[in-house]
Amino acid sequence: MSLKRIAEELGLSLTTVSRAMNGYPEVAAATRRAVLEAAARMDYRADARARGLALGRADAVGIVFPVTTGDLGDQQFLQVASSMSERFAQSGLDLLIVSASADDELAAYERAITGRHIGVFVVPRTRVRDRRLELLQARNVAFVAYGRSASLTSEYAWFDFDNLAGARMATDRLLRLGHRRLGYLGAPPEYNFADQRYAGFCASLKAAGVPLKPLSVQRNALERRSGYAAMQKLLALPQRPTAVLVDNNLAGIGAVHAVLHSGLVLGRDLSVIVYDGLGSDSVVRTTVTAVMQPTPIATGVALAEMTLARLRGEPLESLQKLCTPELEIGDSDGPPPTS
């Protein structure tokens, strides 16, 4: 049963019927009573989503995510999303994850914006030049960036970690242990977190007077397979690094397995520090030294609260949070080998 049928039955406009059903004060009491009685008689059931759209309210938070096989295995992302979803459900909102190919990501945002039931977007894995954020800002669509971007010049809501400081913590530790042949294995430089972490690595080397060796840098790994391949390249160098910093946990899993499969002992033959560690489901027996950030569950709650605040229209300058990472010492790093 539709509102249109009720309108035809009572000889009223569709707008009047809709306003009567939604409790608008300008509708006469007698008219509202007649509409409600007709709705009950015809067994009308309101569509909650359609009602939200009619009133200009959204009932969902959206994430457009280029899902690959590696992403589906990203335990941390899934935990963040799950934590966000639980918090949004308490406020009567759904979290919609829209799958898109990397080449179709902007078009997916356009389709999601046109659909109108998404009231605010959470944008993950921000980029140094982020056309997604630029699109949302240009279209005046609410969003919270999960990470920052240098491409936006006006205020926006963001939740991020001090990536530069975290990389410096890890690099400084390796330098203090005596390493001078340091390698870097990271995500493509287009990602903002990767750009910041690499900058921190380079800053620590420069401050210590240690030259950066370009051949010891691999910046093309954001999943297990590419992390494995990148570490193999570092291990095959004529003068391989004595220590490697890996800037993301997915590549870190592959990188650590490459070390173990080569017969090297972590912390003795090669020191490795992995950003975010290997995850709670790791089968690697060695405890890996890691730059750690708030747990995925805590991150998801914080992102959800910021997103709800964005929906409430709170000032953008109050919706910017930078978290400081910590270094958790494991068994995967130590002094450089003597030979």
mmCIF file of C-alpha atoms in Angstrom:
data_model
loop_
_atom_site.group_PDB
_atom_site.id
_atom_site.type_symbol
_atom_site.label_atom_id
_atom_site.label_comp_id
_atom_site.label_asym_id
_atom_site.label_seq_id
_atom_site.Cartn_x
_atom_site.Cartn_y
_atom_site.Cartn_z
ATOM 1 C CA MET A 1 0.000 0.000 0.000
ATOM 2 C CA SER A 2 1.390 3.416 -0.991
ATOM 3 C CA LEU A 3 0.839 6.983 0.155
ATOM 4 C CA LYS A 4 -0.501 7.692 -3.314
ATOM 5 C CA ARG A 5 -3.422 5.280 -2.763
ATOM 6 C CA ILE A 6 -4.249 6.983 0.545
ATOM 7 C CA ALA A 7 -4.124 10.392 -1.168
ATOM 8 C CA GLU A 8 -6.506 9.188 -3.897
ATOM 9 C CA GLU A 9 -8.855 7.659 -1.325
ATOM 10 C CA LEU A 10 -9.116 10.903 0.659
ATOM 11 C CA GLY A 11 -8.878 13.338 -2.246
ATOM 12 C CA LEU A 12 -5.761 14.955 -0.820
ATOM 13 C CA SER A 13 -2.402 15.809 -2.350
ATOM 14 C CA LEU A 14 0.472 13.400 -1.871
ATOM 15 C CA THR A 15 2.401 16.145 -0.076
ATOM 16 C CA THR A 16 -0.409 16.673 2.442
ATOM 17 C CA VAL A 17 -0.650 12.950 3.155
ATOM 18 C CA SER A 18 3.094 12.673 3.593
ATOM 19 C CA ARG A 19 3.193 15.648 5.966
ATOM 20 C CA ALA A 20 0.274 14.273 7.955
ATOM 21 C CA MET A 21 2.001 10.904 8.330
ATOM 22 C CA ASN A 22 5.237 12.573 9.450
ATOM 23 C CA GLY A 23 3.586 14.845 12.032
ATOM 24 C CA TYR A 24 4.071 18.267 10.454
ATOM 25 C CA PRO A 25 2.343 20.860 12.690
ATOM 26 C CA GLU A 26 0.814 22.849 9.806
ATOM 27 C CA VAL A 27 -1.481 19.930 8.921
ATOM 28 C CA ALA A 28 -4.924 20.306 10.485
ATOM 29 C CA ALA A 29 -5.734 17.865 13.268
ATOM 30 C CA ALA A 30 -8.827 16.567 11.437
ATOM 31 C CA THR A 31 -6.819 15.941 8.268
ATOM 32 C CA ARG A 32 -4.071 14.151 10.177
ATOM 33 C CA ARG A 33 -6.664 11.983 11.932
ATOM 34 C CA ALA A 34 -8.322 11.056 8.628
ATOM 35 C CA VAL A 35 -4.971 10.153 7.061
ATOM 36 C CA LEU A 36 -3.910 7.998 10.013
ATOM 37 C CA GLU A 37 -7.271 6.220 10.067
ATOM 38 C CA ALA A 38 -7.032 5.520 6.333
ATOM 39 C CA ALA A 39 -3.491 4.231 6.741
ATOM 40 C CA ALA A 40 -4.597 1.866 9.505
ATOM 41 C CA ARG A 41 -7.615 0.708 7.485
ATOM 42 C CA MET A 42 -5.454 0.012 4.418
ATOM 43 C CA ASP A 43 -2.722 -1.638 6.512
ATOM 44 C CA TYR A 44 -0.114 0.889 5.329
ATOM 45 C CA ARG A 45 3.445 0.287 6.522
ATOM 46 C CA ALA A 46 5.929 3.125 6.116
ATOM 47 C CA ASP A 47 9.235 2.424 4.379
ATOM 48 C CA ALA A 48 11.785 3.695 6.892
ATOM 49 C CA ARG A 49 14.380 4.413 4.222
ATOM 50 C CA ALA A 50 11.923 6.299 1.989
ATOM 51 C CA ARG A 51 10.708 8.253 5.017
ATOM 52 C CA GLY A 52 14.263 9.221 5.901
ATOM 53 C CA LEU A 53 14.882 10.475 2.383
ATOM 54 C CA ALA A 54 11.628 12.433 2.323
ATOM 55 C CA LEU A 55 12.629 14.173 5.527
ATOM 56 C CA GLY A 56 16.135 14.833 4.246
ATOM 57 C CA ARG A 57 17.712 12.387 6.678
ATOM 58 C CA ALA A 58 20.288 9.725 5.833
ATOM 59 C CA ASP A 59 20.235 6.221 7.235
ATOM 60 C CA ALA A 60 23.724 5.058 6.289
ATOM 61 C CA VAL A 61 27.429 5.799 6.454
ATOM 62 C CA GLY A 62 29.351 4.836 3.345
ATOM 63 C CA ILE A 63 32.833 3.493 2.640
ATOM 64 C CA VAL A 64 33.859 3.070 -0.981
ATOM 65 C CA PHE A 65 36.650 0.521 -0.948
ATOM 66 C CA PRO A 66 38.525 -1.105 -3.838
ATOM 67 C CA VAL A 67 38.331 -4.629 -2.462
ATOM 68 C CA THR A 68 41.097 -7.000 -3.527
ATOM 69 C CA THR A 69 42.055 -10.437 -2.247
ATOM 70 C CA GLY A 70 44.620 -8.805 0.010
ATOM 71 C CA ASP A 71 42.079 -6.403 1.461
ATOM 72 C CA LEU A 72 39.743 -9.251 2.385
ATOM 73 C CA GLY A 73 42.600 -10.683 4.401
ATOM 74 C CA ASP A 74 43.277 -7.381 6.151
ATOM 75 C CA GLN A 75 42.214 -8.302 9.648
ATOM 76 C CA GLN A 76 42.769 -4.786 10.961
ATOM 77 C CA PHE A 77 40.500 -3.163 8.371
ATOM 78 C CA LEU A 78 37.768 -5.708 9.050
ATOM 79 C CA GLN A 79 38.028 -5.079 12.800
ATOM 80 C CA VAL A 80 37.838 -1.302 12.310
ATOM 81 C CA ALA A 81 34.800 -1.694 10.052
ATOM 82 C CA SER A 82 33.114 -4.085 12.488
ATOM 83 C CA SER A 83 33.678 -1.724 15.410
ATOM 84 C CA MET A 84 32.300 1.208 13.426
ATOM 85 C CA SER A 85 29.274 -0.804 12.361
ATOM 86 C CA GLU A 86 28.397 -1.707 15.955
ATOM 87 C CA ARG A 87 28.569 1.930 17.048
ATOM 88 C CA PHE A 88 26.508 3.164 14.100
ATOM 89 C CA ALA A 89 23.845 0.524 14.760
ATOM 90 C CA GLN A 90 23.328 2.041 18.214
ATOM 91 C CA SER A 91 22.369 5.278 16.446
ATOM 92 C CA GLY A 92 20.112 3.578 13.900
ATOM 93 C CA LEU A 93 22.613 3.816 11.034
ATOM 94 C CA ASP A 94 23.989 1.183 8.697
ATOM 95 C CA LEU A 95 27.578 1.026 7.485
ATOM 96 C CA LEU A 96 27.604 0.351 3.757
ATOM 97 C CA ILE A 97 30.861 -0.834 2.186
ATOM 98 C CA VAL A 98 30.671 -0.195 -1.545
ATOM 99 C CA SER A 99 33.018 -2.374 -3.559
ATOM 100 C CA ALA A 100 34.768 -0.722 -6.491
ATOM 101 C CA SER A 101 37.700 -1.392 -8.756
ATOM 102 C CA ALA A 102 40.650 0.979 -8.452
ATOM 103 C CA ASP A 103 39.853 2.436 -11.882
ATOM 104 C CA ASP A 104 36.183 2.971 -11.030
ATOM 105 C CA GLU A 105 36.529 4.466 -7.558
ATOM 106 C CA LEU A 106 35.501 8.046 -8.398
ATOM 107 C CA ALA A 107 32.538 6.825 -10.441
ATOM 108 C CA ALA A 108 31.497 4.669 -7.470
ATOM 109 C CA TYR A 109 31.494 7.783 -5.282
ATOM 110 C CA GLU A 110 29.366 9.588 -7.852
ATOM 111 C CA ARG A 111 26.832 6.760 -7.853
ATOM 112 C CA ALA A 112 26.801 6.606 -4.055
ATOM 113 C CA ILE A 113 26.297 10.373 -3.787
ATOM 114 C CA THR A 114 23.423 10.262 -6.278
ATOM 115 C CA GLY A 115 21.784 7.451 -4.301
ATOM 116 C CA ARG A 116 21.293 9.988 -1.460
ATOM 117 C CA HIS A 117 20.737 7.540 1.407
ATOM 118 C CA ILE A 118 24.407 7.861 2.461
ATOM 119 C CA GLY A 119 24.671 10.902 4.679
ATOM 120 C CA VAL A 120 28.413 10.862 5.309
ATOM 121 C CA PHE A 121 31.408 8.985 3.928
ATOM 122 C CA VAL A 122 34.438 7.592 5.720
ATOM 123 C CA VAL A 123 37.341 7.738 3.255
ATOM 124 C CA PRO A 124 40.125 5.218 4.012
ATOM 125 C CA ARG A 125 43.734 5.086 2.836
ATOM 126 C CA THR A 126 43.981 8.747 1.945
ATOM 127 C CA ARG A 127 46.396 9.777 -0.756
ATOM 128 C CA VAL A 128 48.841 12.646 -1.070
ATOM 129 C CA ARG A 129 46.682 13.934 -3.931
ATOM 130 C CA ASP A 130 43.240 12.599 -3.142
ATOM 131 C CA ARG A 131 40.641 13.147 -5.837
ATOM 132 C CA ARG A 132 38.005 11.395 -3.718
ATOM 133 C CA LEU A 133 38.273 14.023 -0.983
ATOM 134 C CA GLU A 134 38.373 16.785 -3.578
ATOM 135 C CA LEU A 135 35.183 15.427 -5.168
ATOM 136 C CA LEU A 136 33.309 15.185 -1.859
ATOM 137 C CA GLN A 137 34.426 18.648 -0.804
ATOM 138 C CA ALA A 138 33.460 20.157 -4.172
ATOM 139 C CA ARG A 139 30.028 18.496 -4.005
ATOM 140 C CA ASN A 140 29.551 19.650 -0.395
ATOM 141 C CA VAL A 141 29.127 16.069 0.800
ATOM 142 C CA ALA A 142 30.010 15.302 4.417
ATOM 143 C CA PHE A 143 32.997 13.029 5.006
ATOM 144 C CA VAL A 144 35.589 11.980 7.550
ATOM 145 C CA ALA A 145 39.026 11.212 6.147
ATOM 146 C CA TYR A 146 40.736 8.174 7.674
ATOM 147 C CA GLY A 147 44.115 9.851 7.228
ATOM 148 C CA ARG A 148 45.123 13.295 6.002
ATOM 149 C CA SER A 149 45.835 14.677 2.535
ATOM 150 C CA ALA A 150 47.933 17.612 1.402
ATOM 151 C CA SER A 151 45.626 18.228 -1.561
ATOM 152 C CA LEU A 152 42.876 19.876 0.521
ATOM 153 C CA THR A 153 43.418 23.518 1.410
ATOM 154 C CA SER A 154 40.246 24.138 3.435
ATOM 155 C CA GLU A 155 39.236 22.555 6.746
ATOM 156 C CA TYR A 156 37.934 18.999 6.799
ATOM 157 C CA ALA A 157 37.338 16.244 9.358
ATOM 158 C CA TRP A 158 40.128 13.694 9.704
ATOM 159 C CA PHE A 159 41.402 10.939 11.980
ATOM 160 C CA ASP A 160 45.043 10.014 11.605
ATOM 161 C CA PHE A 161 48.210 8.737 13.246
ATOM 162 C CA ASP A 162 51.533 10.536 13.552
ATOM 163 C CA ASN A 163 53.152 8.457 10.838
ATOM 164 C CA LEU A 164 56.327 10.497 10.630
ATOM 165 C CA ALA A 165 56.934 10.214 14.382
ATOM 166 C CA GLY A 166 56.292 6.460 14.349
ATOM 167 C CA ALA A 167 58.782 5.851 11.553
ATOM 168 C CA ARG A 168 61.357 7.951 13.349
ATOM 169 C CA MET A 169 60.885 5.916 16.545
ATOM 170 C CA ALA A 170 61.573 2.698 14.651
ATOM 171 C CA THR A 171 64.494 4.047 12.625
ATOM 172 C CA ASP A 172 66.127 5.676 15.643
ATOM 173 C CA ARG A 173 65.947 2.365 17.503
ATOM 174 C CA LEU A 174 67.715 0.540 14.671
ATOM 175 C CA LEU A 175 70.376 3.258 14.552
ATOM 176 C CA ARG A 176 70.921 3.001 18.308
ATOM 177 C CA LEU A 177 71.394 -0.756 17.926
ATOM 178 C CA GLY A 178 74.294 0.015 15.606
ATOM 179 C CA HIS A 179 72.783 -0.517 12.157
ATOM 180 C CA ARG A 180 74.138 1.606 9.306
ATOM 181 C CA ARG A 181 72.858 -0.398 6.335
ATOM 182 C CA LEU A 182 69.126 0.175 6.696
ATOM 183 C CA GLY A 183 66.495 -0.916 4.198
ATOM 184 C CA TYR A 184 62.948 0.349 3.732
ATOM 185 C CA LEU A 185 60.020 -1.710 2.449
ATOM 186 C CA GLY A 186 56.764 0.137 2.039
ATOM 187 C CA ALA A 187 53.502 0.906 0.299
ATOM 188 C CA PRO A 188 53.379 2.945 -2.946
ATOM 189 C CA PRO A 189 54.255 6.618 -2.344
ATOM 190 C CA GLU A 190 50.831 7.810 -3.514
ATOM 191 C CA TYR A 191 49.389 6.861 -0.125
ATOM 192 C CA ASN A 192 49.631 9.588 2.485
ATOM 193 C CA PHE A 193 50.680 7.273 5.319
ATOM 194 C CA ALA A 194 53.458 5.803 3.149
ATOM 195 C CA ASP A 195 54.705 9.255 2.182
ATOM 196 C CA GLN A 196 54.828 10.365 5.826
ATOM 197 C CA ARG A 197 56.469 7.185 7.118
ATOM 198 C CA TYR A 198 59.152 7.258 4.439
ATOM 199 C CA ALA A 199 59.797 10.921 5.270
ATOM 200 C CA GLY A 200 60.314 9.941 8.912
ATOM 201 C CA PHE A 201 62.739 7.170 7.907
ATOM 202 C CA CYS A 202 64.764 9.560 5.745
ATOM 203 C CA ALA A 203 64.751 12.271 8.426
ATOM 204 C CA SER A 204 66.242 9.923 11.011
ATOM 205 C CA LEU A 205 68.956 8.750 8.609
ATOM 206 C CA LYS A 206 69.823 12.335 7.741
ATOM 207 C CA ALA A 207 69.981 13.395 11.406
ATOM 208 C CA ALA A 208 72.362 10.490 12.124
ATOM 209 C CA GLY A 209 74.538 11.229 9.101
ATOM 210 C CA VAL A 210 73.753 7.827 7.571
ATOM 211 C CA PRO A 211 73.452 7.856 3.772
ATOM 212 C CA LEU A 212 70.258 6.572 2.164
ATOM 213 C CA LYS A 213 70.967 3.685 -0.202
ATOM 214 C CA PRO A 214 68.370 3.809 -3.039
ATOM 215 C CA LEU A 215 68.819 0.115 -3.873
ATOM 216 C CA SER A 216 67.758 -0.722 -0.312
ATOM 217 C CA VAL A 217 64.371 0.978 -0.768
ATOM 218 C CA GLN A 218 61.298 -0.898 -2.040
ATOM 219 C CA ARG A 219 58.110 1.185 -2.161
ATOM 220 C CA ASN A 220 55.645 -1.034 -3.990
ATOM 221 C CA ALA A 221 54.165 -3.381 -1.396
ATOM 222 C CA LEU A 222 50.732 -3.212 0.218
ATOM 223 C CA GLU A 223 49.847 -6.890 0.505
ATOM 224 C CA ARG A 224 51.480 -10.184 1.409
ATOM 225 C CA ARG A 225 52.653 -11.283 -2.012
ATOM 226 C CA SER A 226 54.277 -7.971 -2.932
ATOM 227 C CA GLY A 227 55.827 -7.744 0.547
ATOM 228 C CA TYR A 228 57.373 -11.190 0.058
ATOM 229 C CA ALA A 229 58.746 -10.236 -3.374
ATOM 230 C CA ALA A 230 60.104 -6.899 -2.156
ATOM 231 C CA MET A 231 61.969 -8.535 0.725
ATOM 232 C CA GLN A 232 63.430 -11.111 -1.651
ATOM 233 C CA LYS A 233 64.897 -8.248 -3.698
ATOM 234 C CA LEU A 234 66.467 -6.693 -0.615
ATOM 235 C CA LEU A 235 67.930 -10.039 0.464
ATOM 236 C CA ALA A 236 69.400 -10.570 -3.014
ATOM 237 C CA LEU A 237 71.449 -7.336 -2.945
ATOM 238 C CA PRO A 238 75.241 -7.826 -3.066
ATOM 239 C CA GLN A 239 75.403 -5.972 0.241
ATOM 240 C CA ARG A 240 72.028 -6.555 1.809
ATOM 241 C CA PRO A 241 70.667 -4.357 4.616
ATOM 242 C CA THR A 242 71.263 -5.478 8.186
ATOM 243 C CA ALA A 243 67.877 -4.029 9.211
ATOM 244 C CA VAL A 244 64.607 -3.284 7.407
ATOM 245 C CA LEU A 245 61.644 -1.100 8.368
ATOM 246 C CA VAL A 246 58.336 -2.258 6.831
ATOM 247 C CA ASP A 247 55.711 0.494 6.753
ATOM 248 C CA ASN A 248 52.512 -1.615 6.713
ATOM 249 C CA ASN A 249 51.371 -4.845 8.291
ATOM 250 C CA LEU A 250 50.116 -6.600 5.147
ATOM 251 C CA ALA A 251 53.473 -6.268 3.382
ATOM 252 C CA GLY A 252 55.102 -7.051 6.720
ATOM 253 C CA ILE A 253 53.540 -10.523 6.828
ATOM 254 C CA GLY A 254 54.999 -11.371 3.423
ATOM 255 C CA ALA A 255 58.340 -9.742 4.227
ATOM 256 C CA VAL A 256 58.819 -11.705 7.450
ATOM 257 C CA HIS A 257 57.960 -14.987 5.738
ATOM 258 C CA ALA A 258 60.513 -14.214 3.011
ATOM 259 C CA VAL A 259 63.184 -13.772 5.690
ATOM 260 C CA LEU A 260 62.255 -17.034 7.401
ATOM 261 C CA HIS A 261 62.058 -18.973 4.131
ATOM 262 C CA SER A 262 65.568 -17.761 3.256
ATOM 263 C CA GLY A 263 66.891 -19.482 6.381
ATOM 264 C CA LEU A 264 67.817 -16.258 8.178
ATOM 265 C CA VAL A 265 67.057 -15.751 11.855
ATOM 266 C CA LEU A 266 65.067 -12.628 12.735
ATOM 267 C CA GLY A 267 66.875 -10.393 15.187
ATOM 268 C CA ARG A 268 70.217 -12.116 14.612
ATOM 269 C CA ASP A 269 70.909 -12.265 10.871
ATOM 270 C CA LEU A 270 68.451 -9.504 9.945
ATOM 271 C CA SER A 271 66.528 -7.043 12.090
ATOM 272 C CA VAL A 272 62.974 -6.211 11.043
ATOM 273 C CA ILE A 273 60.452 -3.740 12.455
ATOM 274 C CA VAL A 274 56.901 -3.843 11.083
ATOM 275 C CA TYR A 275 54.386 -1.016 11.357
ATOM 276 C CA ASP A 276 51.261 -2.395 13.143
ATOM 277 C CA GLY A 277 52.900 -5.782 13.708
ATOM 278 C CA LEU A 278 51.742 -9.038 12.141
ATOM 279 C CA GLY A 279 48.308 -9.339 13.734
ATOM 280 C CA SER A 280 46.920 -11.628 16.406
ATOM 281 C CA ASP A 281 46.496 -14.538 13.977
ATOM 282 C CA SER A 282 50.156 -14.650 12.964
ATOM 283 C CA VAL A 283 51.780 -18.094 12.865
ATOM 284 C CA VAL A 284 55.276 -16.602 13.162
ATOM 285 C CA ARG A 285 56.757 -17.636 16.496
ATOM 286 C CA THR A 286 59.108 -14.670 16.800
ATOM 287 C CA THR A 287 57.544 -11.641 18.462
ATOM 288 C CA VAL A 288 58.052 -8.850 15.958
ATOM 289 C CA THR A 289 59.118 -5.391 17.097
ATOM 290 C CA ALA A 290 56.369 -3.059 15.921
ATOM 291 C CA VAL A 291 55.199 0.522 15.754
ATOM 292 C CA MET A 292 51.762 0.178 17.305
ATOM 293 C CA GLN A 293 48.730 2.436 17.155
ATOM 294 C CA PRO A 294 45.380 2.259 18.977
ATOM 295 C CA THR A 295 43.717 -1.128 18.563
ATOM 296 C CA PRO A 296 41.464 -1.527 15.505
ATOM 297 C CA ILE A 297 38.441 -1.674 17.801
ATOM 298 C CA ALA A 298 39.390 1.597 19.532
ATOM 299 C CA THR A 299 40.123 3.165 16.140
ATOM 300 C CA GLY A 300 36.731 2.090 14.815
ATOM 301 C CA VAL A 301 34.909 3.580 17.814
ATOM 302 C CA ALA A 302 36.840 6.853 17.507
ATOM 303 C CA LEU A 303 36.109 7.065 13.771
ATOM 304 C CA ALA A 304 32.430 6.318 14.374
ATOM 305 C CA GLU A 305 32.109 9.000 17.062
ATOM 306 C CA MET A 306 33.777 11.542 14.782
ATOM 307 C CA THR A 307 31.464 10.548 11.917
ATOM 308 C CA LEU A 308 28.372 10.960 14.098
ATOM 309 C CA ALA A 309 29.669 14.372 15.170
ATOM 310 C CA ARG A 310 30.103 15.270 11.503
ATOM 311 C CA LEU A 311 26.478 14.308 10.871
ATOM 312 C CA ARG A 312 25.442 16.551 13.761
ATOM 313 C CA GLY A 313 27.197 19.447 12.053
ATOM 314 C CA GLU A 314 29.866 20.059 14.665
ATOM 315 C CA PRO A 315 32.682 22.473 13.608
ATOM 316 C CA LEU A 316 35.239 20.878 11.304
ATOM 317 C CA GLU A 317 38.187 22.242 13.268
ATOM 318 C CA SER A 318 36.976 20.238 16.284
ATOM 319 C CA LEU A 319 36.901 17.015 14.237
ATOM 320 C CA GLN A 320 40.632 16.478 13.712
ATOM 321 C CA LYS A 321 42.465 13.876 15.778
ATOM 322 C CA LEU A 322 46.114 12.857 15.603
ATOM 323 C CA CYS A 323 47.129 9.755 17.582
ATOM 324 C CA THR A 324 50.689 9.128 18.756
ATOM 325 C CA PRO A 325 52.053 5.605 18.116
ATOM 326 C CA GLU A 326 54.233 3.596 20.454
ATOM 327 C CA LEU A 327 57.120 1.229 19.865
ATOM 328 C CA GLU A 328 56.574 -2.309 21.155
ATOM 329 C CA ILE A 329 59.847 -4.182 21.489
ATOM 330 C CA GLY A 330 59.961 -7.795 20.327
ATOM 331 C CA ASP A 331 62.610 -10.308 19.312
ATOM 332 C CA SER A 332 62.901 -9.430 15.632
ATOM 333 C CA ASP A 333 65.585 -6.753 15.997
ATOM 334 C CA GLY A 334 68.981 -6.562 17.599
ATOM 335 C CA PRO A 335 72.556 -5.431 16.880
ATOM 336 C CA PRO A 336 73.865 -6.002 13.335
ATOM 337 C CA PRO A 337 75.631 -9.302 12.690
ATOM 338 C CA THR A 338 79.389 -9.185 13.233
ATOM 339 C CA SER A 339 80.283 -11.011 10.032
#
